[in-house]
Amino acid sequence: MELSAKAKEARREYKRQWREKNREHLKEYHREWREENKGKINEYNRRYWEKTTQEGDTSNRNTKRNGNRTTVTEKTCPVCGAPVSGRKKYCSARCKQKAYRVKNH
């Protein structure tokens, strides 16, 4: 069952007020957890960096390994095929809207 817009807004406001009221408690909880679980955090970090170094070059996420060569792959817009820069998925708001309409209509 889907919540109405009014109910969603009420829930969002309640959660916002709760986080605001309990901010210090949450900070303390996270601080204590990190102190108690230093070994766990170190293990997660170690595994992350081991995996990252096995994958290869960490300086650019848009790379593919071809034997000993590393080539940078160009990101392209899935709608029109134009090159996309940065973290964006689509080249323009127009293509983003077109993809949304195709997906949802």
mmCIF file of N, CA, C and O in Angstrom:
data_model
loop_
_atom_site.group_PDB
_atom_site.id
_atom_site.type_symbol
_atom_site.label_atom_id
_atom_site.label_comp_id
_atom_site.label_asym_id
_atom_site.label_seq_id
_atom_site.Cartn_x
_atom_site.Cartn_y
_atom_site.Cartn_z
ATOM 1 N N MET A 1 0.840 -1.185 0.000
ATOM 2 C CA MET A 1 0.000 0.000 0.000
ATOM 3 C C MET A 1 0.881 1.242 0.000
ATOM 4 O O MET A 1 1.802 1.362 0.790
ATOM 5 N N GLU A 2 0.597 2.149 -0.870
ATOM 6 C CA GLU A 2 1.367 3.374 -1.047
ATOM 7 C C GLU A 2 0.869 4.453 -0.094
ATOM 8 O O GLU A 2 -0.333 4.624 0.096
ATOM 9 N N LEU A 3 1.805 5.170 0.516
ATOM 10 C CA LEU A 3 1.434 6.276 1.391
ATOM 11 C C LEU A 3 1.022 7.489 0.570
ATOM 12 O O LEU A 3 1.560 7.726 -0.514
ATOM 13 N N SER A 4 0.092 8.262 1.107
ATOM 14 C CA SER A 4 -0.301 9.495 0.423
ATOM 15 C C SER A 4 0.824 10.518 0.568
ATOM 16 O O SER A 4 1.722 10.372 1.400
ATOM 17 N N ALA A 5 0.773 11.543 -0.229
ATOM 18 C CA ALA A 5 1.803 12.586 -0.184
ATOM 19 C C ALA A 5 1.841 13.243 1.190
ATOM 20 O O ALA A 5 2.918 13.548 1.726
ATOM 21 N N LYS A 6 0.687 13.445 1.785
ATOM 22 C CA LYS A 6 0.609 14.075 3.112
ATOM 23 C C LYS A 6 1.246 13.170 4.175
ATOM 24 O O LYS A 6 1.980 13.633 5.044
ATOM 25 N N ALA A 7 0.985 11.869 4.081
ATOM 26 C CA ALA A 7 1.561 10.916 5.035
ATOM 27 C C ALA A 7 3.072 10.821 4.865
ATOM 28 O O ALA A 7 3.816 10.754 5.846
ATOM 29 N N LYS A 8 3.544 10.831 3.609
ATOM 30 C CA LYS A 8 4.994 10.801 3.362
ATOM 31 C C LYS A 8 5.665 12.027 3.949
ATOM 32 O O LYS A 8 6.734 11.939 4.555
ATOM 33 N N GLU A 9 5.047 13.176 3.767
ATOM 34 C CA GLU A 9 5.605 14.422 4.302
ATOM 35 C C GLU A 9 5.649 14.380 5.827
ATOM 36 O O GLU A 9 6.630 14.789 6.440
ATOM 37 N N ALA A 10 4.587 13.865 6.452
ATOM 38 C CA ALA A 10 4.545 13.760 7.911
ATOM 39 C C ALA A 10 5.644 12.824 8.408
ATOM 40 O O ALA A 10 6.325 13.120 9.399
ATOM 41 N N ARG A 11 5.834 11.688 7.721
ATOM 42 C CA ARG A 11 6.875 10.744 8.108
ATOM 43 C C ARG A 11 8.261 11.364 7.946
ATOM 44 O O ARG A 11 9.121 11.236 8.822
ATOM 45 N N ARG A 12 8.480 12.057 6.841
ATOM 46 C CA ARG A 12 9.763 12.716 6.581
ATOM 47 C C ARG A 12 10.065 13.745 7.675
ATOM 48 O O ARG A 12 11.175 13.826 8.183
ATOM 49 N N GLU A 13 9.047 14.524 8.057
ATOM 50 C CA GLU A 13 9.231 15.545 9.093
ATOM 51 C C GLU A 13 9.523 14.896 10.446
ATOM 52 O O GLU A 13 10.384 15.358 11.192
ATOM 53 N N TYR A 14 8.827 13.799 10.768
ATOM 54 C CA TYR A 14 9.066 13.100 12.031
ATOM 55 C C TYR A 14 10.507 12.584 12.096
ATOM 56 O O TYR A 14 11.198 12.764 13.097
ATOM 57 N N LYS A 15 10.964 11.952 11.006
ATOM 58 C CA LYS A 15 12.338 11.423 10.976
ATOM 59 C C LYS A 15 13.361 12.536 11.088
ATOM 60 O O LYS A 15 14.373 12.397 11.771
ATOM 61 N N ARG A 16 13.101 13.668 10.409
ATOM 62 C CA ARG A 16 14.026 14.799 10.476
ATOM 63 C C ARG A 16 14.128 15.309 11.900
ATOM 64 O O ARG A 16 15.220 15.545 12.431
ATOM 65 N N GLN A 17 12.989 15.469 12.579
ATOM 66 C CA GLN A 17 12.992 15.950 13.968
ATOM 67 C C GLN A 17 13.682 14.948 14.894
ATOM 68 O O GLN A 17 14.417 15.343 15.798
ATOM 69 N N TRP A 18 13.446 13.657 14.669
ATOM 70 C CA TRP A 18 14.068 12.643 15.512
ATOM 71 C C TRP A 18 15.588 12.689 15.372
ATOM 72 O O TRP A 18 16.309 12.643 16.359
ATOM 73 N N ARG A 19 16.086 12.766 14.124
ATOM 74 C CA ARG A 19 17.545 12.835 13.908
ATOM 75 C C ARG A 19 18.132 14.080 14.546
ATOM 76 O O ARG A 19 19.209 14.039 15.132
ATOM 77 N N GLU A 20 17.409 15.193 14.423
ATOM 78 C CA GLU A 20 17.886 16.441 15.011
ATOM 79 C C GLU A 20 17.961 16.331 16.532
ATOM 80 O O GLU A 20 18.938 16.755 17.144
ATOM 81 N N LYS A 21 16.937 15.735 17.130
ATOM 82 C CA LYS A 21 16.876 15.601 18.578
ATOM 83 C C LYS A 21 17.922 14.616 19.105
ATOM 84 O O LYS A 21 18.471 14.795 20.186
ATOM 85 N N ASN A 22 18.231 13.586 18.331
ATOM 86 C CA ASN A 22 19.144 12.535 18.783
ATOM 87 C C ASN A 22 20.516 12.593 18.117
ATOM 88 O O ASN A 22 21.243 11.606 18.113
ATOM 89 N N ARG A 23 20.880 13.706 17.555
ATOM 90 C CA ARG A 23 22.137 13.843 16.805
ATOM 91 C C ARG A 23 23.347 13.474 17.667
ATOM 92 O O ARG A 23 24.192 12.683 17.258
ATOM 93 N N GLU A 24 23.425 14.012 18.860
ATOM 94 C CA GLU A 24 24.582 13.731 19.728
ATOM 95 C C GLU A 24 24.628 12.262 20.126
ATOM 96 O O GLU A 24 25.690 11.663 20.187
ATOM 97 N N HIS A 25 23.480 11.684 20.414
ATOM 98 C CA HIS A 25 23.421 10.273 20.775
ATOM 99 C C HIS A 25 23.930 9.404 19.627
ATOM 100 O O HIS A 25 24.716 8.469 19.842
ATOM 101 N N LEU A 26 23.500 9.709 18.402
ATOM 102 C CA LEU A 26 23.945 8.943 17.237
ATOM 103 C C LEU A 26 25.445 9.095 17.010
ATOM 104 O O LEU A 26 26.132 8.118 16.710
ATOM 105 N N LYS A 27 25.953 10.320 17.146
ATOM 106 C CA LYS A 27 27.386 10.546 16.991
ATOM 107 C C LYS A 27 28.170 9.718 18.000
ATOM 108 O O LYS A 27 29.176 9.091 17.671
ATOM 109 N N GLU A 28 27.711 9.723 19.238
ATOM 110 C CA GLU A 28 28.389 8.969 20.291
ATOM 111 C C GLU A 28 28.335 7.469 20.009
ATOM 112 O O GLU A 28 29.322 6.760 20.186
ATOM 113 N N TYR A 29 27.175 6.990 19.552
ATOM 114 C CA TYR A 29 27.029 5.576 19.234
ATOM 115 C C TYR A 29 28.029 5.181 18.153
ATOM 116 O O TYR A 29 28.724 4.175 18.277
ATOM 117 N N HIS A 30 28.125 5.962 17.076
ATOM 118 C CA HIS A 30 29.038 5.639 15.984
ATOM 119 C C HIS A 30 30.497 5.727 16.430
ATOM 120 O O HIS A 30 31.325 4.905 16.037
ATOM 121 N N ARG A 31 30.801 6.708 17.258
ATOM 122 C CA ARG A 31 32.161 6.863 17.771
ATOM 123 C C ARG A 31 32.547 5.627 18.604
ATOM 124 O O ARG A 31 33.634 5.069 18.433
ATOM 125 N N GLU A 32 31.640 5.198 19.487
ATOM 126 C CA GLU A 32 31.905 4.018 20.318
ATOM 127 C C GLU A 32 32.035 2.760 19.461
ATOM 128 O O GLU A 32 32.894 1.916 19.705
ATOM 129 N N TRP A 33 31.174 2.629 18.440
ATOM 130 C CA TRP A 33 31.230 1.458 17.583
ATOM 131 C C TRP A 33 32.581 1.391 16.883
ATOM 132 O O TRP A 33 33.198 0.335 16.802
ATOM 133 N N ARG A 34 33.059 2.524 16.371
ATOM 134 C CA ARG A 34 34.350 2.541 15.695
ATOM 135 C C ARG A 34 35.483 2.171 16.653
ATOM 136 O O ARG A 34 36.416 1.470 16.277
ATOM 137 N N GLU A 35 35.397 2.624 17.892
ATOM 138 C CA GLU A 35 36.425 2.284 18.891
ATOM 139 C C GLU A 35 36.413 0.791 19.197
ATOM 140 O O GLU A 35 37.461 0.166 19.300
ATOM 141 N N GLU A 36 35.214 0.218 19.349
ATOM 142 C CA GLU A 36 35.091 -1.195 19.703
ATOM 143 C C GLU A 36 35.419 -2.128 18.538
ATOM 144 O O GLU A 36 35.770 -3.284 18.754
ATOM 145 N N ASN A 37 35.300 -1.649 17.314
ATOM 146 C CA ASN A 37 35.456 -2.503 16.144
ATOM 147 C C ASN A 37 36.598 -2.068 15.236
ATOM 148 O O ASN A 37 36.501 -2.175 14.015
ATOM 149 N N LYS A 38 37.684 -1.611 15.820
ATOM 150 C CA LYS A 38 38.832 -1.168 15.025
ATOM 151 C C LYS A 38 39.364 -2.292 14.138
ATOM 152 O O LYS A 38 39.720 -2.065 12.990
ATOM 153 N N GLY A 39 39.414 -3.497 14.665
ATOM 154 C CA GLY A 39 39.899 -4.635 13.887
ATOM 155 C C GLY A 39 39.031 -4.893 12.668
ATOM 156 O O GLY A 39 39.517 -5.178 11.577
ATOM 157 N N LYS A 40 37.715 -4.787 12.852
ATOM 158 C CA LYS A 40 36.774 -5.006 11.760
ATOM 159 C C LYS A 40 36.963 -3.935 10.674
ATOM 160 O O LYS A 40 36.999 -4.241 9.487
ATOM 161 N N ILE A 41 37.113 -2.692 11.091
ATOM 162 C CA ILE A 41 37.312 -1.590 10.146
ATOM 163 C C ILE A 41 38.625 -1.776 9.394
ATOM 164 O O ILE A 41 38.678 -1.613 8.170
ATOM 165 N N ASN A 42 39.684 -2.140 10.115
ATOM 166 C CA ASN A 42 40.974 -2.368 9.467
ATOM 167 C C ASN A 42 40.885 -3.499 8.441
ATOM 168 O O ASN A 42 41.470 -3.413 7.359
ATOM 169 N N GLU A 43 40.157 -4.558 8.787
ATOM 170 C CA GLU A 43 39.993 -5.684 7.863
ATOM 171 C C GLU A 43 39.222 -5.265 6.615
ATOM 172 O O GLU A 43 39.587 -5.622 5.498
ATOM 173 N N TYR A 44 38.144 -4.497 6.781
ATOM 174 C CA TYR A 44 37.385 -4.004 5.634
ATOM 175 C C TYR A 44 38.274 -3.152 4.730
ATOM 176 O O TYR A 44 38.265 -3.309 3.513
ATOM 177 N N ASN A 45 39.040 -2.253 5.341
ATOM 178 C CA ASN A 45 39.932 -1.391 4.563
ATOM 179 C C ASN A 45 40.995 -2.205 3.825
ATOM 180 O O ASN A 45 41.284 -1.947 2.660
ATOM 181 N N ARG A 46 41.568 -3.183 4.525
ATOM 182 C CA ARG A 46 42.587 -4.018 3.901
ATOM 183 C C ARG A 46 42.010 -4.749 2.701
ATOM 184 O O ARG A 46 42.577 -4.742 1.615
ATOM 185 N N ARG A 47 40.824 -5.358 2.856
ATOM 186 C CA ARG A 47 40.201 -6.089 1.756
ATOM 187 C C ARG A 47 39.859 -5.168 0.587
ATOM 188 O O ARG A 47 40.043 -5.535 -0.566
ATOM 189 N N TYR A 48 39.390 -3.971 0.915
ATOM 190 C CA TYR A 48 39.058 -3.019 -0.142
ATOM 191 C C TYR A 48 40.290 -2.677 -0.970
ATOM 192 O O TYR A 48 40.260 -2.717 -2.197
ATOM 193 N N TRP A 49 41.402 -2.362 -0.289
ATOM 194 C CA TRP A 49 42.608 -1.952 -1.018
ATOM 195 C C TRP A 49 43.262 -3.114 -1.743
ATOM 196 O O TRP A 49 43.821 -2.938 -2.823
ATOM 197 N N GLU A 50 43.164 -4.316 -1.181
ATOM 198 C CA GLU A 50 43.669 -5.491 -1.890
ATOM 199 C C GLU A 50 42.899 -5.697 -3.186
ATOM 200 O O GLU A 50 43.479 -5.931 -4.248
ATOM 201 N N LYS A 51 41.574 -5.605 -3.107
ATOM 202 C CA LYS A 51 40.736 -5.787 -4.285
ATOM 203 C C LYS A 51 41.020 -4.689 -5.316
ATOM 204 O O LYS A 51 41.124 -4.956 -6.515
ATOM 205 N N THR A 52 41.159 -3.463 -4.853
ATOM 206 C CA THR A 52 41.410 -2.337 -5.751
ATOM 207 C C THR A 52 42.737 -2.492 -6.478
ATOM 208 O O THR A 52 42.813 -2.252 -7.689
ATOM 209 N N THR A 53 43.776 -2.915 -5.766
ATOM 210 C CA THR A 53 45.079 -3.064 -6.412
ATOM 211 C C THR A 53 45.092 -4.254 -7.364
ATOM 212 O O THR A 53 45.809 -4.230 -8.357
ATOM 213 N N GLN A 54 44.312 -5.283 -7.095
ATOM 214 C CA GLN A 54 44.226 -6.420 -8.014
ATOM 215 C C GLN A 54 43.535 -6.029 -9.307
ATOM 216 O O GLN A 54 43.857 -6.538 -10.373
ATOM 217 N N GLU A 55 42.585 -5.099 -9.215
ATOM 218 C CA GLU A 55 41.861 -4.657 -10.402
ATOM 219 C C GLU A 55 42.734 -3.793 -11.292
ATOM 220 O O GLU A 55 42.459 -3.640 -12.468
ATOM 221 N N GLY A 56 43.748 -3.178 -10.739
ATOM 222 C CA GLY A 56 44.656 -2.388 -11.566
ATOM 223 C C GLY A 56 44.675 -0.929 -11.197
ATOM 224 O O GLY A 56 44.646 -0.577 -10.029
ATOM 225 N N ASP A 57 44.710 -0.080 -12.210
ATOM 226 C CA ASP A 57 44.864 1.357 -12.052
ATOM 227 C C ASP A 57 43.716 1.932 -11.220
ATOM 228 O O ASP A 57 42.558 1.779 -11.561
ATOM 229 N N THR A 58 44.040 2.640 -10.137
ATOM 230 C CA THR A 58 43.025 3.224 -9.265
ATOM 231 C C THR A 58 42.780 4.691 -9.566
ATOM 232 O O THR A 58 41.913 5.297 -8.988
ATOM 233 N N SER A 59 43.537 5.288 -10.489
ATOM 234 C CA SER A 59 43.408 6.720 -10.732
ATOM 235 C C SER A 59 42.210 7.079 -11.597
ATOM 236 O O SER A 59 41.719 8.185 -11.549
ATOM 237 N N ASN A 60 41.726 6.153 -12.421
ATOM 238 C CA ASN A 60 40.618 6.462 -13.308
ATOM 239 C C ASN A 60 39.664 5.274 -13.342
ATOM 240 O O ASN A 60 40.036 4.187 -13.746
ATOM 241 N N ARG A 61 38.428 5.503 -12.947
ATOM 242 C CA ARG A 61 37.468 4.404 -12.903
ATOM 243 C C ARG A 61 37.041 3.935 -14.284
ATOM 244 O O ARG A 61 36.595 2.825 -14.456
ATOM 245 N N ASN A 62 37.143 4.781 -15.292
ATOM 246 C CA ASN A 62 36.695 4.415 -16.633
ATOM 247 C C ASN A 62 37.831 3.810 -17.443
ATOM 248 O O ASN A 62 38.121 4.235 -18.543
ATOM 249 N N THR A 63 38.479 2.795 -16.896
ATOM 250 C CA THR A 63 39.567 2.155 -17.630
ATOM 251 C C THR A 63 39.265 0.686 -17.808
ATOM 252 O O THR A 63 38.564 0.073 -17.017
ATOM 253 N N LYS A 64 39.792 0.111 -18.862
ATOM 254 C CA LYS A 64 39.696 -1.328 -19.096
ATOM 255 C C LYS A 64 41.102 -1.858 -19.277
ATOM 256 O O LYS A 64 41.939 -1.214 -19.901
ATOM 257 N N ARG A 65 41.352 -3.030 -18.741
ATOM 258 C CA ARG A 65 42.669 -3.645 -18.864
ATOM 259 C C ARG A 65 42.695 -4.522 -20.106
ATOM 260 O O ARG A 65 41.859 -5.389 -20.284
ATOM 261 N N ASN A 66 43.658 -4.286 -20.982
ATOM 262 C CA ASN A 66 43.876 -5.113 -22.172
ATOM 263 C C ASN A 66 45.306 -5.631 -22.107
ATOM 264 O O ASN A 66 46.222 -4.978 -22.571
ATOM 265 N N GLY A 67 45.484 -6.791 -21.516
ATOM 266 C CA GLY A 67 46.844 -7.315 -21.371
ATOM 267 C C GLY A 67 47.654 -6.381 -20.490
ATOM 268 O O GLY A 67 47.306 -6.155 -19.347
ATOM 269 N N ASN A 68 48.711 -5.817 -21.019
ATOM 270 C CA ASN A 68 49.530 -4.886 -20.259
ATOM 271 C C ASN A 68 49.148 -3.428 -20.503
ATOM 272 O O ASN A 68 49.680 -2.545 -19.868
ATOM 273 N N ARG A 69 48.239 -3.198 -21.454
ATOM 274 C CA ARG A 69 47.834 -1.835 -21.774
ATOM 275 C C ARG A 69 46.560 -1.464 -21.031
ATOM 276 O O ARG A 69 45.667 -2.273 -20.856
ATOM 277 N N THR A 70 46.467 -0.222 -20.615
ATOM 278 C CA THR A 70 45.249 0.296 -20.012
ATOM 279 C C THR A 70 44.681 1.342 -20.942
ATOM 280 O O THR A 70 45.356 2.291 -21.301
ATOM 281 N N THR A 71 43.430 1.162 -21.357
ATOM 282 C CA THR A 71 42.804 2.131 -22.249
ATOM 283 C C THR A 71 41.630 2.778 -21.538
ATOM 284 O O THR A 71 40.906 2.124 -20.794
ATOM 285 N N VAL A 72 41.455 4.058 -21.768
ATOM 286 C CA VAL A 72 40.339 4.783 -21.175
ATOM 287 C C VAL A 72 39.136 4.622 -22.076
ATOM 288 O O VAL A 72 39.221 4.835 -23.278
ATOM 289 N N THR A 73 38.007 4.235 -21.477
ATOM 290 C CA THR A 73 36.786 4.075 -22.256
ATOM 291 C C THR A 73 35.975 5.353 -22.165
ATOM 292 O O THR A 73 35.860 5.950 -21.101
ATOM 293 N N GLU A 74 35.415 5.762 -23.266
ATOM 294 C CA GLU A 74 34.566 6.944 -23.312
ATOM 295 C C GLU A 74 33.168 6.548 -22.860
ATOM 296 O O GLU A 74 32.631 5.547 -23.304
ATOM 297 N N LYS A 75 32.575 7.360 -22.006
ATOM 298 C CA LYS A 75 31.188 7.135 -21.633
ATOM 299 C C LYS A 75 30.317 7.766 -22.701
ATOM 300 O O LYS A 75 30.587 8.861 -23.169
ATOM 301 N N THR A 76 29.266 7.040 -23.098
ATOM 302 C CA THR A 76 28.354 7.569 -24.107
ATOM 303 C C THR A 76 26.934 7.576 -23.575
ATOM 304 O O THR A 76 26.567 6.764 -22.723
ATOM 305 N N CYS A 77 26.146 8.490 -24.092
ATOM 306 C CA CYS A 77 24.741 8.621 -23.725
ATOM 307 C C CYS A 77 23.986 7.390 -24.244
ATOM 308 O O CYS A 77 24.097 7.051 -25.425
ATOM 309 N N PRO A 78 23.207 6.698 -23.387
ATOM 310 C CA PRO A 78 22.483 5.511 -23.849
ATOM 311 C C PRO A 78 21.343 5.835 -24.814
ATOM 312 O O PRO A 78 20.851 4.952 -25.503
ATOM 313 N N VAL A 79 20.930 7.103 -24.899
ATOM 314 C CA VAL A 79 19.818 7.481 -25.777
ATOM 315 C C VAL A 79 20.313 7.835 -27.173
ATOM 316 O O VAL A 79 19.851 7.297 -28.171
ATOM 317 N N CYS A 80 21.313 8.759 -27.246
ATOM 318 C CA CYS A 80 21.733 9.244 -28.566
ATOM 319 C C CYS A 80 23.158 8.841 -28.941
ATOM 320 O O CYS A 80 23.562 9.001 -30.081
ATOM 321 N N GLY A 81 23.937 8.332 -27.983
ATOM 322 C CA GLY A 81 25.287 7.887 -28.280
ATOM 323 C C GLY A 81 26.340 8.972 -28.240
ATOM 324 O O GLY A 81 27.500 8.733 -28.541
ATOM 325 N N ALA A 82 25.952 10.181 -27.825
ATOM 326 C CA ALA A 82 26.915 11.282 -27.729
ATOM 327 C C ALA A 82 27.850 11.058 -26.542
ATOM 328 O O ALA A 82 27.478 10.407 -25.562
ATOM 329 N N PRO A 83 29.071 11.587 -26.588
ATOM 330 C CA PRO A 83 29.989 11.427 -25.450
ATOM 331 C C PRO A 83 29.463 12.160 -24.217
ATOM 332 O O PRO A 83 28.870 13.229 -24.330
ATOM 333 N N VAL A 84 29.671 11.556 -23.053
ATOM 334 C CA VAL A 84 29.220 12.124 -21.780
ATOM 335 C C VAL A 84 30.433 12.341 -20.899
ATOM 336 O O VAL A 84 31.284 11.463 -20.773
ATOM 337 N N SER A 85 30.512 13.503 -20.270
ATOM 338 C CA SER A 85 31.648 13.800 -19.397
ATOM 339 C C SER A 85 31.239 13.730 -17.939
ATOM 340 O O SER A 85 30.065 13.857 -17.599
ATOM 341 N N GLY A 86 32.203 13.526 -17.080
ATOM 342 C CA GLY A 86 31.950 13.519 -15.640
ATOM 343 C C GLY A 86 31.184 12.293 -15.191
ATOM 344 O O GLY A 86 31.298 11.218 -15.766
ATOM 345 N N ARG A 87 30.389 12.492 -14.150
ATOM 346 C CA ARG A 87 29.649 11.384 -13.555
ATOM 347 C C ARG A 87 28.258 11.223 -14.157
ATOM 348 O O ARG A 87 27.485 10.384 -13.717
ATOM 349 N N LYS A 88 27.902 12.052 -15.125
ATOM 350 C CA LYS A 88 26.562 12.018 -15.695
ATOM 351 C C LYS A 88 26.333 10.738 -16.495
ATOM 352 O O LYS A 88 27.257 10.151 -17.023
ATOM 353 N N LYS A 89 25.054 10.353 -16.583
ATOM 354 C CA LYS A 89 24.696 9.188 -17.379
ATOM 355 C C LYS A 89 24.208 9.611 -18.762
ATOM 356 O O LYS A 89 24.432 8.918 -19.745
ATOM 357 N N TYR A 90 23.518 10.744 -18.834
ATOM 358 C CA TYR A 90 22.976 11.236 -20.096
ATOM 359 C C TYR A 90 23.703 12.519 -20.499
ATOM 360 O O TYR A 90 24.204 13.256 -19.669
ATOM 361 N N CYS A 91 23.685 12.815 -21.802
ATOM 362 C CA CYS A 91 24.399 13.992 -22.299
ATOM 363 C C CYS A 91 23.622 15.279 -22.040
ATOM 364 O O CYS A 91 24.204 16.347 -21.931
ATOM 365 N N SER A 92 22.300 15.194 -21.921
ATOM 366 C CA SER A 92 21.489 16.398 -21.721
ATOM 367 C C SER A 92 20.212 16.044 -20.976
ATOM 368 O O SER A 92 19.839 14.867 -20.848
ATOM 369 N N ALA A 93 19.524 17.074 -20.511
ATOM 370 C CA ALA A 93 18.238 16.874 -19.843
ATOM 371 C C ALA A 93 17.216 16.300 -20.828
ATOM 372 O O ALA A 93 16.339 15.522 -20.457
ATOM 373 N N ARG A 94 17.363 16.661 -22.084
ATOM 374 C CA ARG A 94 16.470 16.163 -23.128
ATOM 375 C C ARG A 94 16.551 14.633 -23.251
ATOM 376 O O ARG A 94 15.535 13.940 -23.291
ATOM 377 N N CYS A 95 17.774 14.111 -23.297
ATOM 378 C CA CYS A 95 17.956 12.652 -23.388
ATOM 379 C C CYS A 95 17.507 11.957 -22.107
ATOM 380 O O CYS A 95 16.945 10.864 -22.145
ATOM 381 N N LYS A 96 17.741 12.586 -20.971
ATOM 382 C CA LYS A 96 17.323 12.011 -19.693
ATOM 383 C C LYS A 96 15.798 11.873 -19.665
ATOM 384 O O LYS A 96 15.256 10.841 -19.267
ATOM 385 N N GLN A 97 15.102 12.920 -20.115
ATOM 386 C CA GLN A 97 13.642 12.896 -20.148
ATOM 387 C C GLN A 97 13.134 11.862 -21.142
ATOM 388 O O GLN A 97 12.183 11.134 -20.874
ATOM 389 N N LYS A 98 13.787 11.756 -22.279
ATOM 390 C CA LYS A 98 13.392 10.785 -23.302
ATOM 391 C C LYS A 98 13.523 9.360 -22.757
ATOM 392 O O LYS A 98 12.636 8.519 -22.947
ATOM 393 N N ALA A 99 14.618 9.074 -22.066
ATOM 394 C CA ALA A 99 14.827 7.751 -21.475
ATOM 395 C C ALA A 99 13.766 7.453 -20.425
ATOM 396 O O ALA A 99 13.250 6.333 -20.331
ATOM 397 N N TYR A 100 13.410 8.461 -19.622
ATOM 398 C CA TYR A 100 12.388 8.285 -18.594
ATOM 399 C C TYR A 100 11.048 7.934 -19.232
ATOM 400 O O TYR A 100 10.352 7.031 -18.787
ATOM 401 N N ARG A 101 10.705 8.666 -20.300
ATOM 402 C CA ARG A 101 9.417 8.417 -20.972
ATOM 403 C C ARG A 101 9.370 7.033 -21.603
ATOM 404 O O ARG A 101 8.366 6.352 -21.555
ATOM 405 N N VAL A 102 10.483 6.593 -22.193
ATOM 406 C CA VAL A 102 10.526 5.262 -22.788
ATOM 407 C C VAL A 102 10.368 4.190 -21.708
ATOM 408 O O VAL A 102 9.641 3.213 -21.890
ATOM 409 N N LYS A 103 11.018 4.409 -20.579
ATOM 410 C CA LYS A 103 10.988 3.419 -19.496
ATOM 411 C C LYS A 103 9.618 3.342 -18.814
ATOM 412 O O LYS A 103 9.152 2.266 -18.461
ATOM 413 N N ASN A 104 8.952 4.480 -18.618
ATOM 414 C CA ASN A 104 7.753 4.517 -17.785
ATOM 415 C C ASN A 104 6.440 4.696 -18.550
ATOM 416 O O ASN A 104 5.391 4.800 -17.926
ATOM 417 N N HIS A 105 6.475 4.755 -19.850
ATOM 418 C CA HIS A 105 5.215 4.944 -20.584
ATOM 419 C C HIS A 105 5.049 3.912 -21.659
ATOM 420 O O HIS A 105 5.744 3.269 -22.179
#
